[in-house]
Coordinates of C-alpha atoms in Angstrom, one line a residue:
X144 CA 0.0 0.0 0.0
X145 CA 3.1 2.3 0.0
X146 CA 2.5 3.2 -3.6
X147 CA -1.1 4.3 -2.8
X148 CA 0.1 6.6 0.0
X149 CA 3.0 8.0 -2.1
X150 CA 0.9 8.6 -5.1
X151 CA -2.2 10.1 -3.7
X152 CA -1.6 11.8 -0.3
X153 CA -1.2 15.4 -1.5
X154 CA -2.1 18.6 0.4
X155 CA -3.0 21.5 -1.9
X156 CA -2.4 25.1 -0.8
X157 CA -5.7 26.9 0.0
X158 CA -4.5 30.5 -0.6
X159 CA -5.5 32.1 -4.0
X160 CA -4.9 35.1 -6.1
X161 CA -8.1 35.2 -8.0
X162 CA -8.0 36.9 -11.3
X163 CA -11.3 35.9 -12.9
X164 CA -15.0 36.4 -12.3
X165 CA -18.0 34.0 -12.3
X166 CA -19.3 32.9 -15.7
X167 CA -22.5 31.1 -16.7
X168 CA -23.4 30.1 -13.2
X169 CA -20.2 28.1 -12.7
X170 CA -21.0 25.8 -15.6
X171 CA -18.1 26.9 -17.9
X172 CA -14.9 25.0 -17.7
X173 CA -12.1 27.4 -18.6
X174 CA -8.9 25.4 -18.4
X175 CA -8.2 21.7 -19.3
X176 CA -5.0 19.9 -18.4
X177 CA -4.2 17.4 -21.1
X178 CA -1.1 16.1 -19.5
X179 CA -0.9 12.6 -18.1
X180 CA -0.6 11.9 -14.4
X181 CA 3.0 12.2 -13.2
X182 CA 3.6 15.4 -15.2
X183 CA 3.4 17.8 -12.3
X184 CA -0.4 17.8 -12.3
X185 CA -0.7 18.3 -8.5
X186 CA 1.5 21.5 -8.8
X187 CA -0.5 22.6 -11.8
X188 CA -3.8 22.2 -9.9
X189 CA -2.5 24.2 -7.0
X190 CA -1.2 26.9 -9.4
X191 CA -4.4 27.2 -11.2
X192 CA -6.4 27.5 -8.0
X193 CA -4.0 30.2 -6.8
X194 CA -4.8 32.1 -10.0
X195 CA -8.5 31.9 -9.4
X196 CA -9.4 28.8 -11.4
X197 CA -11.0 27.3 -8.3
X198 CA -12.0 24.6 -7.8
X199 CA -9.8 22.6 -10.2
X200 CA -10.7 18.9 -10.8
X201 CA -8.0 16.2 -10.2
X202 CA -8.1 12.5 -9.8
X203 CA -8.2 13.1 -6.0
X204 CA -11.8 14.3 -6.5
X205 CA -12.9 10.9 -7.6
X206 CA -11.8 9.5 -4.2
X207 CA -14.2 11.9 -2.4
X208 CA -16.9 11.5 -5.0
X209 CA -16.7 7.8 -6.1
X210 CA -19.7 8.1 -8.5
X211 CA -17.5 10.3 -10.7
X212 CA -15.2 7.4 -11.5
X213 CA -18.1 5.5 -13.1
X214 CA -19.2 8.6 -15.1
X215 CA -15.7 9.3 -16.5
X216 CA -14.9 5.7 -17.2
X217 CA -18.1 5.5 -19.2
X218 CA -17.0 8.2 -21.6
X219 CA -13.4 6.9 -22.0
X220 CA -14.8 3.5 -22.8
X221 CA -17.3 4.9 -25.2
X222 CA -14.7 6.9 -27.1
X223 CA -12.4 3.9 -27.3
X224 CA -15.1 1.4 -28.4
X225 CA -15.6 1.2 -32.2
X226 CA -19.2 0.1 -31.5
X227 CA -20.3 3.1 -29.5
X228 CA -23.3 4.9 -31.0
X229 CA -23.5 8.7 -31.2
X230 CA -26.3 8.5 -28.7
X231 CA -24.1 6.6 -26.3
X232 CA -21.3 9.1 -26.7
X233 CA -23.6 12.1 -26.2
X234 CA -25.1 10.5 -23.1
X235 CA -21.7 9.8 -21.7
X236 CA -20.5 13.3 -22.5
X237 CA -23.5 14.8 -20.8
X238 CA -22.7 12.8 -17.7
X239 CA -19.1 14.1 -17.6
X240 CA -20.3 17.7 -18.1
X241 CA -22.7 17.3 -15.2
X242 CA -19.9 15.9 -13.0
X243 CA -17.7 18.8 -13.8
X244 CA -20.4 21.5 -13.1
X245 CA -18.9 24.1 -10.8
X246 CA -15.3 23.3 -11.7
X247 CA -13.3 26.1 -13.3
X248 CA -10.5 23.8 -14.4
X249 CA -9.6 20.1 -14.7
X250 CA -6.2 18.5 -14.7
X251 CA -4.7 15.0 -14.4
X252 CA -6.7 11.8 -14.9
X253 CA -9.4 11.3 -16.0
X254 CA -10.0 14.5 -17.9
X255 CA -6.6 14.5 -19.6
X256 CA -8.1 11.8 -21.9
X257 CA -11.2 13.8 -22.5
X258 CA -9.7 17.0 -23.8
X259 CA -11.3 16.6 -27.3
X260 CA -14.8 16.0 -25.9
X261 CA -14.5 18.9 -23.4
X262 CA -13.1 21.2 -26.1
X263 CA -16.2 20.5 -28.2
X264 CA -18.4 21.2 -25.2
X265 CA -16.5 24.3 -24.1
X266 CA -15.0 25.7 -27.4
X267 CA -13.2 28.6 -25.7
X268 CA -11.4 26.5 -23.1
X269 CA -7.6 26.8 -22.8
X270 CA -5.7 23.5 -22.8
X271 CA -2.4 23.0 -20.9
X272 CA -0.4 20.0 -22.0
X273 CA 1.9 19.3 -19.0
X274 CA 5.0 17.4 -19.8
X275 CA 8.2 16.1 -18.3
X276 CA 11.8 16.7 -19.6
X277 CA 11.3 13.6 -21.7
X278 CA 8.8 10.8 -22.4
X279 CA 11.3 8.4 -20.8
X280 CA 11.3 10.4 -17.6
X281 CA 7.6 10.5 -17.5
X282 CA 7.4 6.7 -17.9
X283 CA 10.0 6.1 -15.1
X284 CA 8.1 8.4 -12.7
X285 CA 4.8 6.8 -13.6
X286 CA 6.1 3.2 -13.5
X287 CA 7.8 3.8 -10.1
X288 CA 4.7 5.2 -8.4
X289 CA 1.2 4.6 -9.8
X290 CA 2.1 2.3 -12.6
X291 CA 1.3 -0.6 -10.3
X292 CA -2.4 0.1 -10.9
X293 CA -2.1 -1.2 -14.4
X294 CA -1.0 -4.6 -13.2
X295 CA -3.0 -7.6 -11.9
X296 CA -2.3 -7.5 -8.2
X297 CA -3.3 -3.9 -7.4
X298 CA -7.0 -4.3 -8.3
X299 CA -7.2 -7.4 -6.1
X300 CA -5.7 -5.6 -3.2
X301 CA -8.0 -2.6 -3.4
X302 CA -11.2 -4.4 -4.3
X303 CA -12.5 -4.4 -0.7
X304 CA -12.2 -0.5 -0.6
X305 CA -15.2 0.9 -2.4
X306 CA -13.9 4.2 -3.7
X307 CA -10.7 2.5 -4.9
X308 CA -12.6 -0.2 -6.6
X309 CA -14.7 2.4 -8.5
X310 CA -11.5 4.3 -9.3
X311 CA -10.2 1.1 -11.0
X312 CA -12.9 1.5 -13.6
X313 CA -11.0 4.6 -14.8
X314 CA -7.7 2.8 -14.6
X315 CA -9.1 -0.1 -16.8
X316 CA -10.5 2.4 -19.3
X317 CA -7.1 4.2 -19.4
X318 CA -5.2 1.0 -19.9
X319 CA -7.5 0.0 -22.8
X320 CA -7.1 3.5 -24.3
X321 CA -3.4 3.7 -23.9
X322 CA -2.8 0.3 -25.5
X323 CA -4.9 1.4 -28.4
X324 CA -2.7 4.5 -28.9
X325 CA 0.3 2.5 -30.0
X326 CA -1.2 -0.9 -30.5
X327 CA 1.3 -2.2 -27.9
X328 CA 2.3 -2.1 -24.2
X329 CA 2.2 1.1 -22.2
X330 CA 5.5 2.9 -22.2
X331 CA 7.2 6.1 -23.2
X332 CA 5.7 5.9 -26.6
X333 CA 2.2 6.1 -25.1
X334 CA 2.8 9.7 -23.9
X335 CA 4.5 10.6 -27.2
X336 CA 1.4 9.4 -29.1
X337 CA -0.9 11.2 -26.8
X338 CA 1.0 14.5 -27.1
X339 CA 0.9 14.2 -30.9
X340 CA -2.9 13.8 -30.8
X341 CA -3.4 16.7 -28.4
X342 CA -1.4 19.0 -30.7
X343 CA -3.4 17.9 -33.7
X344 CA -6.7 18.4 -32.0
X345 CA -6.3 21.7 -30.1
X346 CA -6.0 25.0 -32.0
X347 CA -2.5 26.4 -31.5
X348 CA -3.7 29.6 -29.8
X349 CA -5.6 27.6 -27.2
X350 CA -2.7 25.2 -26.4
X351 CA 0.3 25.6 -24.0
X352 CA 2.9 22.8 -23.7
X353 CA 4.2 23.4 -20.2
X354 CA 6.7 21.9 -17.8
X355 CA 5.9 23.0 -14.3
X356 CA 9.7 23.7 -13.8
X357 CA 9.1 26.8 -15.9
X358 CA 7.1 28.4 -13.1
X359 CA 4.7 31.3 -13.4
X360 CA 5.7 33.5 -16.5
X361 CA 4.6 31.4 -19.5
X362 CA 1.5 30.0 -17.6
X363 CA 0.3 33.4 -16.6
X364 CA 1.0 34.9 -20.1
X365 CA -1.0 32.0 -21.7
X366 CA -3.9 32.5 -19.2
X367 CA -3.7 36.3 -19.5
X368 CA -3.5 36.8 -15.7
X369 CA -1.0 38.6 -13.5
X370 CA 2.0 36.8 -12.1
X371 CA 1.4 36.2 -8.4
X372 CA 4.0 37.5 -5.9
X373 CA 4.5 34.0 -4.4
X374 CA 6.6 31.0 -5.4
X375 CA 5.2 28.6 -7.9
X376 CA 3.8 25.5 -6.0
X377 CA 6.0 22.4 -6.0
X378 CA 3.9 19.5 -5.0
X379 CA 4.8 15.9 -5.6
X380 CA 6.2 16.4 -9.2

């Protein structure tokens, strides 16, 4: 269970420097993180909330709201299945939109795999593709921490824990999706293929490829907000 604690016990700063105002009753997502888990998404979540994009969705939310795991997994499975009908996709997309109501931003899994559907739903959204120094570095970080979830033993160990059992629906959906990306095992090439798809799908002016080591300047310029007079958060990169 060490991997579980290491991967998910993260405290996010609560202070903010809000720069934006309410829009559409809180039903407008303004920022999507398209980067995989283990690309500094915890730091990015904290940074976005400090800039006023609060609350920001993250996989941690699915632990507190287990029903979300089922909703997100349904859409990932539908978009991966060649047999999904337009009605099934629309229904699954509507479920995700309802689950994200009230969030100003979303990063990490599961929404990193739903950037295209969310972009269609929120056409003015800005997309941040968080990256590591290399795809190999991402894979090592992922494999050394939460990669165990893709194996056989982890689902058996967490099965008695309800919210983790539901969360595994997302993991299974991700695994199926990631294998389909390269028609092979999950590895560095998986993230490379994902990045290519994101760049092809998102308009250039709405996309920022970002390494959290860069800190505030490029992020704030992209979001058109002021640079806070506080250090950039550094949480479990």
